[in-house]
Structures are given as structure tokens and as C-alpha cells.
Short mmCIF file of N, CA, C and O in Angstrom, two decimals:
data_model
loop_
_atom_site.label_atom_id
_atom_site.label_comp_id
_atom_site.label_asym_id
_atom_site.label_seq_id
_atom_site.Cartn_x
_atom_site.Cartn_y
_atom_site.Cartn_z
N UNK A 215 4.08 20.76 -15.41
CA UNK A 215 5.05 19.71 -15.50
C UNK A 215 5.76 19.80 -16.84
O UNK A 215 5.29 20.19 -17.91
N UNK A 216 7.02 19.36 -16.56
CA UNK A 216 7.42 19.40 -18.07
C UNK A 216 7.31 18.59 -18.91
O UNK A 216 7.62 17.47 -18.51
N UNK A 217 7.01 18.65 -19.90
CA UNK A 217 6.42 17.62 -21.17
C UNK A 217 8.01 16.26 -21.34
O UNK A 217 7.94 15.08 -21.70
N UNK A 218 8.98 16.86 -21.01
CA UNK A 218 10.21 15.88 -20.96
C UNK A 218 10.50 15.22 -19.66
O UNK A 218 11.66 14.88 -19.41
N UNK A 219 9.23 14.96 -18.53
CA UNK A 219 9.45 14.70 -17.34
C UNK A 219 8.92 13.25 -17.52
O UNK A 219 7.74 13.04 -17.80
N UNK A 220 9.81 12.28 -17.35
CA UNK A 220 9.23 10.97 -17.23
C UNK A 220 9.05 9.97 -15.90
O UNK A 220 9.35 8.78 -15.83
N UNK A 221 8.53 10.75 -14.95
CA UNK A 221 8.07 10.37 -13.23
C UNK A 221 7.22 9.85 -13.85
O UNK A 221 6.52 10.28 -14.77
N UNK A 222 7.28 8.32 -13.06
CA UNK A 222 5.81 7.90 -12.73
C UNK A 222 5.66 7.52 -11.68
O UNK A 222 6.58 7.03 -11.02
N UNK A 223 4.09 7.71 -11.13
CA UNK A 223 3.44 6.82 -10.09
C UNK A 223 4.31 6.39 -9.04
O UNK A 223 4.42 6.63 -7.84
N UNK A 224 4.96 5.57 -9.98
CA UNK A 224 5.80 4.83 -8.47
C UNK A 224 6.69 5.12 -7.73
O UNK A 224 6.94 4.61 -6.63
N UNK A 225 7.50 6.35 -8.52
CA UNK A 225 8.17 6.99 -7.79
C UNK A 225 7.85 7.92 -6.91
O UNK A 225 8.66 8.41 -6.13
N UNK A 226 6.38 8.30 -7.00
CA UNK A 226 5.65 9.09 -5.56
C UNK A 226 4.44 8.53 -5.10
O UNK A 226 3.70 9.41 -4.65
N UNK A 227 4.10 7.73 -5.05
CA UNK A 227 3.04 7.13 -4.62
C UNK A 227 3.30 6.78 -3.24
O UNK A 227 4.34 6.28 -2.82
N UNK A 228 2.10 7.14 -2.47
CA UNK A 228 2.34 6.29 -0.48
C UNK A 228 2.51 5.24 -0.88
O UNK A 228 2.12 5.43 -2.04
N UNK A 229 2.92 3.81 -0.84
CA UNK A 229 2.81 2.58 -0.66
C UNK A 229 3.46 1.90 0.35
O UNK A 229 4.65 2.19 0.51
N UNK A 230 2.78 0.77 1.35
CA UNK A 230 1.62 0.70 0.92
C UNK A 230 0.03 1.28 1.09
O UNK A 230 -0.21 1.71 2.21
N UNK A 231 -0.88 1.32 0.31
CA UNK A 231 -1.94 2.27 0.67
C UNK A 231 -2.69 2.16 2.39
O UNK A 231 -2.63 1.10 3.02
N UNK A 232 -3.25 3.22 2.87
CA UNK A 232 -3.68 3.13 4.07
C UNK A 232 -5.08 1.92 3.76
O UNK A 232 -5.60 1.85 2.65
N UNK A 233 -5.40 1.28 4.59
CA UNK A 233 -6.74 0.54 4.35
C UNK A 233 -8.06 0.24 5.65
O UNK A 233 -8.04 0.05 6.86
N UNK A 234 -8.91 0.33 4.80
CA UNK A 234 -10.36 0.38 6.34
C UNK A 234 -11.33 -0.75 5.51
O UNK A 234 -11.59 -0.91 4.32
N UNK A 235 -11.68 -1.37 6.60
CA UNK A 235 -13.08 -2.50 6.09
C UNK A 235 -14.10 -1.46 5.81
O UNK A 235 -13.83 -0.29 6.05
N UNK A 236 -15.35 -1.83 5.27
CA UNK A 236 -15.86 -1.25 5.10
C UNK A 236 -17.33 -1.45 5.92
O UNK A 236 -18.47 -1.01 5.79
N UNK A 237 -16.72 -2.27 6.73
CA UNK A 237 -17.51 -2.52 8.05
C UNK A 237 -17.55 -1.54 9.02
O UNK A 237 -18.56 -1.14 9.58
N UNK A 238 -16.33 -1.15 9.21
CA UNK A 238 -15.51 -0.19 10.12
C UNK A 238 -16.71 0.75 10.51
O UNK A 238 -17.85 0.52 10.12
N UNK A 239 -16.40 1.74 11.25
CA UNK A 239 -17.46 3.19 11.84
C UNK A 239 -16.33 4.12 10.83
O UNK A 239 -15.15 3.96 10.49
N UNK A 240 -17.40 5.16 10.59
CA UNK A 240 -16.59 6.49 9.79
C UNK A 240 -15.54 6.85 11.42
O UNK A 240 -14.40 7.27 11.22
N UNK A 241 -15.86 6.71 12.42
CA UNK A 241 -14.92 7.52 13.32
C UNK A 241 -13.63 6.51 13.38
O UNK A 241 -12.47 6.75 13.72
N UNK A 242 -14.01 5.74 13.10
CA UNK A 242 -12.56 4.51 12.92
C UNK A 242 -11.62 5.15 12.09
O UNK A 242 -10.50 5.63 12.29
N UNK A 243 -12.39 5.04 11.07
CA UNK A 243 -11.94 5.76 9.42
C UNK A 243 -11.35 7.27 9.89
O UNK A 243 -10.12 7.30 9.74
N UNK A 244 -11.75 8.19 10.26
CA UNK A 244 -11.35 9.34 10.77
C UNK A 244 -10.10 8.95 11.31
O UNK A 244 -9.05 9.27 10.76
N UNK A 245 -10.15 8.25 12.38
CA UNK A 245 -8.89 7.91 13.43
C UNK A 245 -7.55 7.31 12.28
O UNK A 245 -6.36 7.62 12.40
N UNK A 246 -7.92 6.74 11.58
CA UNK A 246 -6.61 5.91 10.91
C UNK A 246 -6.31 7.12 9.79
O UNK A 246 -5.12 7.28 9.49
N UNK A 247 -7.17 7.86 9.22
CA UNK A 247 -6.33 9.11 8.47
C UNK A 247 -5.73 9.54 9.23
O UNK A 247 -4.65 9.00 9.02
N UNK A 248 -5.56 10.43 10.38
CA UNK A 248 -5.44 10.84 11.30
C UNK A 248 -3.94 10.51 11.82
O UNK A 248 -2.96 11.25 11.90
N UNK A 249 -4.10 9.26 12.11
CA UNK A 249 -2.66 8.53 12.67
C UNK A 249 -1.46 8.11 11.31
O UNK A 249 -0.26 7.84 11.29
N UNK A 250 -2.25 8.21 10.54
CA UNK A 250 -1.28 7.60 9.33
C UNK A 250 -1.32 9.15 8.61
O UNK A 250 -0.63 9.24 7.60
N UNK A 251 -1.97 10.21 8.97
CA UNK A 251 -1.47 11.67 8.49
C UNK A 251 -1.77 11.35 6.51
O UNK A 251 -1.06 11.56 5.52
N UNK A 252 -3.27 10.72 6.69
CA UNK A 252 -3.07 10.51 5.01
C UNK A 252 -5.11 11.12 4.73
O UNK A 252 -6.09 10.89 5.44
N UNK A 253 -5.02 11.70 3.80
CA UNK A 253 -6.40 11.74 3.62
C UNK A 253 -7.56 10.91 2.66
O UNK A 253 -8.58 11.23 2.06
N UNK A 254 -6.97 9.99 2.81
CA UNK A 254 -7.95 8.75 2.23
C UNK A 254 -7.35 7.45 2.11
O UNK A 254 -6.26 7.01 1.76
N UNK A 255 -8.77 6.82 2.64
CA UNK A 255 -7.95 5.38 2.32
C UNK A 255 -8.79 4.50 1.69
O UNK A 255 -10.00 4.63 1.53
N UNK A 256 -7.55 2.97 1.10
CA UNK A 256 -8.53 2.84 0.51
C UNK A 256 -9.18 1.24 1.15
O UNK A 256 -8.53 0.55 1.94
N UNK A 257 -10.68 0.84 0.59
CA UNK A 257 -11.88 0.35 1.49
C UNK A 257 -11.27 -1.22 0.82
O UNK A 257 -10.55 -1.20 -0.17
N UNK A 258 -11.73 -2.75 1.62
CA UNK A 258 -11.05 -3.56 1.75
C UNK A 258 -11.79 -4.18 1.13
O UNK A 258 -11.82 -5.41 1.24
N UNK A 259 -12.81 -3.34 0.08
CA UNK A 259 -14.09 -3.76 -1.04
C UNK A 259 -13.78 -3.43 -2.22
O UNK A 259 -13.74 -2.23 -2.49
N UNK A 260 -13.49 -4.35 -3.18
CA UNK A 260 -12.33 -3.34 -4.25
C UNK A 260 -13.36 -2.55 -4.82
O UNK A 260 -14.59 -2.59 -4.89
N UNK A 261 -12.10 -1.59 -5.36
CA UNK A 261 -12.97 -0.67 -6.06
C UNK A 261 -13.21 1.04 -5.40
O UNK A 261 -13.46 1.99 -6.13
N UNK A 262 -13.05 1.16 -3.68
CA UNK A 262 -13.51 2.03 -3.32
C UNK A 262 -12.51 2.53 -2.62
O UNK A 262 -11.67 1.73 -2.20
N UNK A 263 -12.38 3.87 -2.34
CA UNK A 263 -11.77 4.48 -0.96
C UNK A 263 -13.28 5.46 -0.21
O UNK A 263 -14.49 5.61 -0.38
N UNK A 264 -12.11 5.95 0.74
CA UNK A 264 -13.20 7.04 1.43
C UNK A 264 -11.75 7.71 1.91
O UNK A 264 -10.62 7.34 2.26
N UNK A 265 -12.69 9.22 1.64
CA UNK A 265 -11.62 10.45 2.10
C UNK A 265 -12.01 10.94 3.18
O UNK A 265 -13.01 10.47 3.72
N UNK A 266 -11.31 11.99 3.71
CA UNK A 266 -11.59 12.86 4.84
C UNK A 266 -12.88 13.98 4.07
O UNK A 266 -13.73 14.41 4.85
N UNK A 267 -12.93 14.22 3.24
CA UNK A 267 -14.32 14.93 2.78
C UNK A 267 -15.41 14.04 2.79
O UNK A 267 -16.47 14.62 3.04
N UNK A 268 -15.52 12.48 2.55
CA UNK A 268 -16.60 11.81 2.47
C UNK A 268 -16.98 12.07 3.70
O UNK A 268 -18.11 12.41 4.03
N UNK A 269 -15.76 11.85 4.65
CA UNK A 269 -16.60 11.76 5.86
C UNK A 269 -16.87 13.05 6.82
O UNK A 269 -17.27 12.96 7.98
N UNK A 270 -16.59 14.22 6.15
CA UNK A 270 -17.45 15.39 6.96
C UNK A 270 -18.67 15.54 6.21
O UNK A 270 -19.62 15.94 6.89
N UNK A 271 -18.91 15.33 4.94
CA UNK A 271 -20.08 15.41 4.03
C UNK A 271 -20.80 14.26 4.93
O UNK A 271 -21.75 14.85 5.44
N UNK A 272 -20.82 13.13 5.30
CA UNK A 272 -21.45 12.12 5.98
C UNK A 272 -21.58 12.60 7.32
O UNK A 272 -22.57 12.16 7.90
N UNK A 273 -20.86 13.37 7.97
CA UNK A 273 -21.65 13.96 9.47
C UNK A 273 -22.09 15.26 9.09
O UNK A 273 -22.68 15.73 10.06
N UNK A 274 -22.09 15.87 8.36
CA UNK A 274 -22.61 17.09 7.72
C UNK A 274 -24.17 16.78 7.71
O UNK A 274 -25.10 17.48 8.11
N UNK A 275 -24.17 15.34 7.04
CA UNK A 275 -25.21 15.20 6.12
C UNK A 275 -26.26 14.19 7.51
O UNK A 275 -27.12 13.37 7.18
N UNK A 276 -25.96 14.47 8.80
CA UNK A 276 -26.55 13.50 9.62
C UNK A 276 -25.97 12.45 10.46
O UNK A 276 -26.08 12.36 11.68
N UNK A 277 -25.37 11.71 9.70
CA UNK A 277 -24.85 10.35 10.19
C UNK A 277 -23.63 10.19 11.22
O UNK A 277 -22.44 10.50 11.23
N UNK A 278 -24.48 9.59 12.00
CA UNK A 278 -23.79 9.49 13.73
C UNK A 278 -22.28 8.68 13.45
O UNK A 278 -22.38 7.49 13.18
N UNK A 279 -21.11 9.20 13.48
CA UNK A 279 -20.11 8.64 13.07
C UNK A 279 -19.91 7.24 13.89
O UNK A 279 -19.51 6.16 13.46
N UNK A 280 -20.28 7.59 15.08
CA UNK A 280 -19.90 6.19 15.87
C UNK A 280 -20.65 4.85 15.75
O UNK A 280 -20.51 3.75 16.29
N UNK A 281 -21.75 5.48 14.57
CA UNK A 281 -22.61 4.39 14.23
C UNK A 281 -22.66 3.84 12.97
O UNK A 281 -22.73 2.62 12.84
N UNK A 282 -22.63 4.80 11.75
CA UNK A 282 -22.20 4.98 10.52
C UNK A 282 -21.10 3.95 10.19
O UNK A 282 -20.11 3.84 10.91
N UNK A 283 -21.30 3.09 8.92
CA UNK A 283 -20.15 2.66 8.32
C UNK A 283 -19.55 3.00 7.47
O UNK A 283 -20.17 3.35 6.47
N UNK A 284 -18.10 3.05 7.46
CA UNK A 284 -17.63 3.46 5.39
C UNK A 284 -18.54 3.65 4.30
O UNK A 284 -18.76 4.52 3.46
N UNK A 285 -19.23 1.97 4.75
CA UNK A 285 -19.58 1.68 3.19
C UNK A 285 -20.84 2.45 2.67
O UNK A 285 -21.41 2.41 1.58
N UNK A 286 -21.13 3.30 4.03
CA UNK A 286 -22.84 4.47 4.05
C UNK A 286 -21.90 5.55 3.75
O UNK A 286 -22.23 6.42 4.55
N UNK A 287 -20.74 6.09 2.93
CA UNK A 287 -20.21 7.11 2.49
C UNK A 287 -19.03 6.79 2.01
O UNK A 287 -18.12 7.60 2.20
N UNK A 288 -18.68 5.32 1.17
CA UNK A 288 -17.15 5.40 0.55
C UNK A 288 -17.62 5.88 -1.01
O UNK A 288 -18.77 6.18 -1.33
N UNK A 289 -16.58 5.88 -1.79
CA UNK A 289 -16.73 6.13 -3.22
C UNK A 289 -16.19 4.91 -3.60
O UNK A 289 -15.14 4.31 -3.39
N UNK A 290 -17.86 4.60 -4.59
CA UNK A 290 -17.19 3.47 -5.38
C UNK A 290 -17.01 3.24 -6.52
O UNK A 290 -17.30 4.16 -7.27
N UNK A 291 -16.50 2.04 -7.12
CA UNK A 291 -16.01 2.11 -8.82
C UNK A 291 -15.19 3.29 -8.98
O UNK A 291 -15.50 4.09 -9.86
N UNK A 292 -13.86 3.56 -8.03
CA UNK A 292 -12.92 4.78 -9.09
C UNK A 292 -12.47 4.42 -9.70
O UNK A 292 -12.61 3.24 -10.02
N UNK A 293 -11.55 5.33 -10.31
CA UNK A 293 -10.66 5.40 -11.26
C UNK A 293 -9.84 4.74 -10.66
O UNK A 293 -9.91 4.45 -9.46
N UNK A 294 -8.73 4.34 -11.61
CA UNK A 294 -7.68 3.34 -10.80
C UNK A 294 -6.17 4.36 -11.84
O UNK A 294 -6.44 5.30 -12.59
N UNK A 295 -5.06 3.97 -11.65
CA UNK A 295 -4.00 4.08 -11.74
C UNK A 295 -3.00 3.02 -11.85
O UNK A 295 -2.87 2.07 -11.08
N UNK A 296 -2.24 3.32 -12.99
CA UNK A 296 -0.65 1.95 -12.87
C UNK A 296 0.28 2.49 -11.98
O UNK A 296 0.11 3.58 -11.44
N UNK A 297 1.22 1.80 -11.81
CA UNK A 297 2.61 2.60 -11.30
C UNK A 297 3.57 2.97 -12.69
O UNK A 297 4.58 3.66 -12.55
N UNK A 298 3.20 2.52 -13.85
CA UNK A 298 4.11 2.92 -14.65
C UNK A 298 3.73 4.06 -15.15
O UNK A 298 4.40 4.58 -16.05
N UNK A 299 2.45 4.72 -14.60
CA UNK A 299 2.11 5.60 -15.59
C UNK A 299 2.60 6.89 -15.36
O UNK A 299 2.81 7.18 -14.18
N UNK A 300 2.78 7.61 -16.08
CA UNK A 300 3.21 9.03 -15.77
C UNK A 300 2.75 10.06 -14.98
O UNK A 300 1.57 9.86 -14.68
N UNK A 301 3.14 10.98 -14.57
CA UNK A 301 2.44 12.06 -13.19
C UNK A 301 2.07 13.15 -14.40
O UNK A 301 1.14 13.86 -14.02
N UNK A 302 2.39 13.39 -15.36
CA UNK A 302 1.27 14.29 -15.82
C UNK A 302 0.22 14.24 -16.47
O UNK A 302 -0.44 15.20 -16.84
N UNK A 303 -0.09 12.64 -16.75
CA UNK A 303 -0.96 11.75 -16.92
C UNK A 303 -1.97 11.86 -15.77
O UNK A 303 -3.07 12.40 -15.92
N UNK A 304 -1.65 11.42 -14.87
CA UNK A 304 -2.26 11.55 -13.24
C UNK A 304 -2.40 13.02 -13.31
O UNK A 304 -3.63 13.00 -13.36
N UNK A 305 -2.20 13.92 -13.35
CA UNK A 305 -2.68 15.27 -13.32
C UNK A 305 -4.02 15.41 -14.22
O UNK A 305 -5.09 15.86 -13.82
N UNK A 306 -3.77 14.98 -15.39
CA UNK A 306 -4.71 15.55 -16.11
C UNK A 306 -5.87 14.41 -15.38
O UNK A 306 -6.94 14.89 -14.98
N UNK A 307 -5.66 13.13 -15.25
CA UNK A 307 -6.66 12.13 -14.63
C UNK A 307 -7.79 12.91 -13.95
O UNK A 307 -8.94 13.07 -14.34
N UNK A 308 -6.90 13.56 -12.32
CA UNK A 308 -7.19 14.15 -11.17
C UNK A 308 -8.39 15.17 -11.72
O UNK A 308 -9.52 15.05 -11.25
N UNK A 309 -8.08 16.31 -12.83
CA UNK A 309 -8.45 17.11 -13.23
C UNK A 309 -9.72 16.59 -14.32
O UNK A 309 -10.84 17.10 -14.29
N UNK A 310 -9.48 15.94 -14.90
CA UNK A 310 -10.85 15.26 -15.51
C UNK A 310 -11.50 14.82 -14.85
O UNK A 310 -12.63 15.30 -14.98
N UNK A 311 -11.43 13.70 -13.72
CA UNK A 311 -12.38 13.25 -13.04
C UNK A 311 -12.88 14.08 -11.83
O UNK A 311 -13.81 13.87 -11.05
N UNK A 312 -11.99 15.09 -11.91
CA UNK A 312 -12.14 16.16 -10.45
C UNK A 312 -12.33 15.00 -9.28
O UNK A 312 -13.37 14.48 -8.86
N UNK A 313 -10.92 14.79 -8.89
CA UNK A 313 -10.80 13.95 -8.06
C UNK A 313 -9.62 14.52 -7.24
O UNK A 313 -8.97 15.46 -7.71
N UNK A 314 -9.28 13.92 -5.89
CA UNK A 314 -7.72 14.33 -5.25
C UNK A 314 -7.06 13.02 -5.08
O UNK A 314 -5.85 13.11 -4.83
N UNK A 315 -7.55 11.83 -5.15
CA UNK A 315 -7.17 10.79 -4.72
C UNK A 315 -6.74 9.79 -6.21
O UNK A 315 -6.68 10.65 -7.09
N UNK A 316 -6.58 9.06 -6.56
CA UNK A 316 -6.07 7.95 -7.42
C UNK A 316 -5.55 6.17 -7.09
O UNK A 316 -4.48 5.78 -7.56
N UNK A 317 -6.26 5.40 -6.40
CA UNK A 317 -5.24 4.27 -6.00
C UNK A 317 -4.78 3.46 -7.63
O UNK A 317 -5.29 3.22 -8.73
N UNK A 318 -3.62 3.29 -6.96
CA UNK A 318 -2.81 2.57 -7.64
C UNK A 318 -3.01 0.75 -7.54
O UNK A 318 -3.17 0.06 -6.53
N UNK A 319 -2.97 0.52 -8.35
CA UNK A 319 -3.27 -0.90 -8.76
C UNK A 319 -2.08 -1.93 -9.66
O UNK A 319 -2.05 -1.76 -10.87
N UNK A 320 -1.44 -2.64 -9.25
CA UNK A 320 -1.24 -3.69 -10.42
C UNK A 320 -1.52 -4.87 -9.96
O UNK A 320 -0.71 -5.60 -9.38
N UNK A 321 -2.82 -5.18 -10.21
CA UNK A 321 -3.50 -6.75 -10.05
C UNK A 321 -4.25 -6.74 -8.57
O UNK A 321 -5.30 -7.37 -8.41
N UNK A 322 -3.64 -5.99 -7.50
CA UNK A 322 -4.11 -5.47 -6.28
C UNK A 322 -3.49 -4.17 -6.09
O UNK A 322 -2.51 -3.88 -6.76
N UNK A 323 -4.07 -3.20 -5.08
CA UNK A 323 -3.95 -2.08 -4.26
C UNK A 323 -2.37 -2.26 -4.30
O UNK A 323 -2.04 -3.43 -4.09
N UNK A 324 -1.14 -1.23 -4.54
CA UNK A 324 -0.36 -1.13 -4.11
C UNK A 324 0.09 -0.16 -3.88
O UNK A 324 1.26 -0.09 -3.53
N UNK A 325 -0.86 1.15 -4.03
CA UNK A 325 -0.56 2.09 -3.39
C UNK A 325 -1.41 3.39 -3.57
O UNK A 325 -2.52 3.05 -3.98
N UNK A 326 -1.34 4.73 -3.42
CA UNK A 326 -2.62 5.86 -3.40
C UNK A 326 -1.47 6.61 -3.92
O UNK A 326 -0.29 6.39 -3.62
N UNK A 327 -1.99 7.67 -4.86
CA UNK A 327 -1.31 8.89 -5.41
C UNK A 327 -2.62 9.84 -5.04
O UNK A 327 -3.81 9.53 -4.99
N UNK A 328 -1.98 11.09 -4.80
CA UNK A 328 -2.76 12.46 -4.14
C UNK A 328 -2.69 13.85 -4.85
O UNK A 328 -1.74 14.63 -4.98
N UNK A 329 -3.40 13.89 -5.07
CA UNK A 329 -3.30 15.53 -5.25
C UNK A 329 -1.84 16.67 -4.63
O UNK A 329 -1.32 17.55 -5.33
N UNK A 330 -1.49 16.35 -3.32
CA UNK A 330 -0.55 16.33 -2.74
C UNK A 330 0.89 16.11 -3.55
O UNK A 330 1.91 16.81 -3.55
N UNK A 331 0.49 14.56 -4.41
CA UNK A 331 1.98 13.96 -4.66
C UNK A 331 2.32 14.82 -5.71
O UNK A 331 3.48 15.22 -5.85
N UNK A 332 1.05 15.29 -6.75
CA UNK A 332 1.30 15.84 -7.97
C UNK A 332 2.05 17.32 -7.95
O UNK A 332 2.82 17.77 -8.80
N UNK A 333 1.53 18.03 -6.57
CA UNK A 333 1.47 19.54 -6.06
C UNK A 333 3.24 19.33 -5.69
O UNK A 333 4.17 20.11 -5.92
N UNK A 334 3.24 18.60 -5.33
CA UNK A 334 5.26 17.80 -4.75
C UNK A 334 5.78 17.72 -5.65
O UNK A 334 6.80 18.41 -5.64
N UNK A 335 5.61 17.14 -6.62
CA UNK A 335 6.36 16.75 -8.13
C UNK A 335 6.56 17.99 -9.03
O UNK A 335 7.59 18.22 -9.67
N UNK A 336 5.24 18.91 -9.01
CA UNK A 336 5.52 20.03 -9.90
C UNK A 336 6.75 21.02 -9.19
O UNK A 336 7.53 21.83 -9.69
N UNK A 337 6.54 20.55 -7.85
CA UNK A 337 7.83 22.24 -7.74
C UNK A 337 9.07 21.44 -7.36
O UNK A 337 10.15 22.02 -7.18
#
């Protein structure tokens, strides 16, 4: 990115973010990435999403999807994100926390930045 690039967040961020209870079945969760063509969403418990990797690591790892809930494979306490903040800020984030996902926050969920958005922005 270029060091004189002043994108932030909000200008690529999905909003608004995809969302699953965390009641839900992982195959629920599967189905709404799926239809909304997004790979994570985030859980209606603050604090957490679940990706499309949580949930092959969670049938990988055993767990009957149609029985399984989110909350037996979301990630919790992430990292969070502003919308004002910068995308090569969010890069280095992604890369420190070795993460692909980021929701965006001001005061509530208003939206998910991706690994994707950053991979879009650089070219």
C-alpha cells in the first residue's frame, strides 16, 4: 500500500455485517455464508464472529453440524476495528493477529473488513 494512501475502513468494508445467534446450528451458519457469499459472520454475542474455517475445523474436529452451535466454535473477544481507521493499518492488524476477518465497530457492529477487502485495495 502506499504510505500516501488515506482509505479507510469505511470505504471498503461489507456493511452491514452478515449476523448468526449464537444459538443457531453451525449448518445454519454455513448456509448464511453461503447465501450472502461472505466468509464470516459476525455472532449476536458481542465480541465474536465465526468463519467458514471455524466451521470445517468444528466438523473436522467431530461435531455433528446439524447439532452443533456457533457458540461450540465461534471466536471470541476479537480484535475490533473503526471505520476511520486506515487499510494499511488493518493490514498490518490482520498480519499481527494472523487473522482474515476484522469487524468493524462504532459503539455497535457496523460492518466486517476481510482479508479480501485489503487484497482489493492493494491492486
Amino acid at each position: 500500500m502506499d504510505a500516501n494512501d488515506r482509505t479507510r475502513v469505511a470505504d471498503v468494508m461489507s456493511a452491514p455485517p452478515e449476523t448468526v445467534s449464537a444459538d443457531a446450528s453451525l449448518r445454519e451458519a454455513a448456509r448464511r455464508m453461503r447465501d450472502a457469499d461472505v466468509s464470516a459472520l459476525v455472532v449476536t454475542v458481542g465480541g465474536c464472529i465465526i468463519t467458514r474455517s471455524d466451521v470445517v475445523d468444528a466438523v473436522a474436529d467431530g461435531l455433528d453440524p446439524a447439532e452443533a452451535a456457533v457458540r461450540d466454535a465461534m471466536r471470541e473477544n476479537v480484535e475490533t476495528v473503526t471505520p476511520d481507521l486506515l487499510m494499511e493499518e488493518v493490514a498490518a492488524m490482520m498480519t499481527m493477529y494472523d487473522v482474515e476477518h476484522l469487524p468493524v465497530v462504532d459503539g455497535d457492529h457496523v460492518g466486517m473488513v476481510s482479508a479480501t477487502d485489503v487484497a482489493e485495495h492493494r491492486s
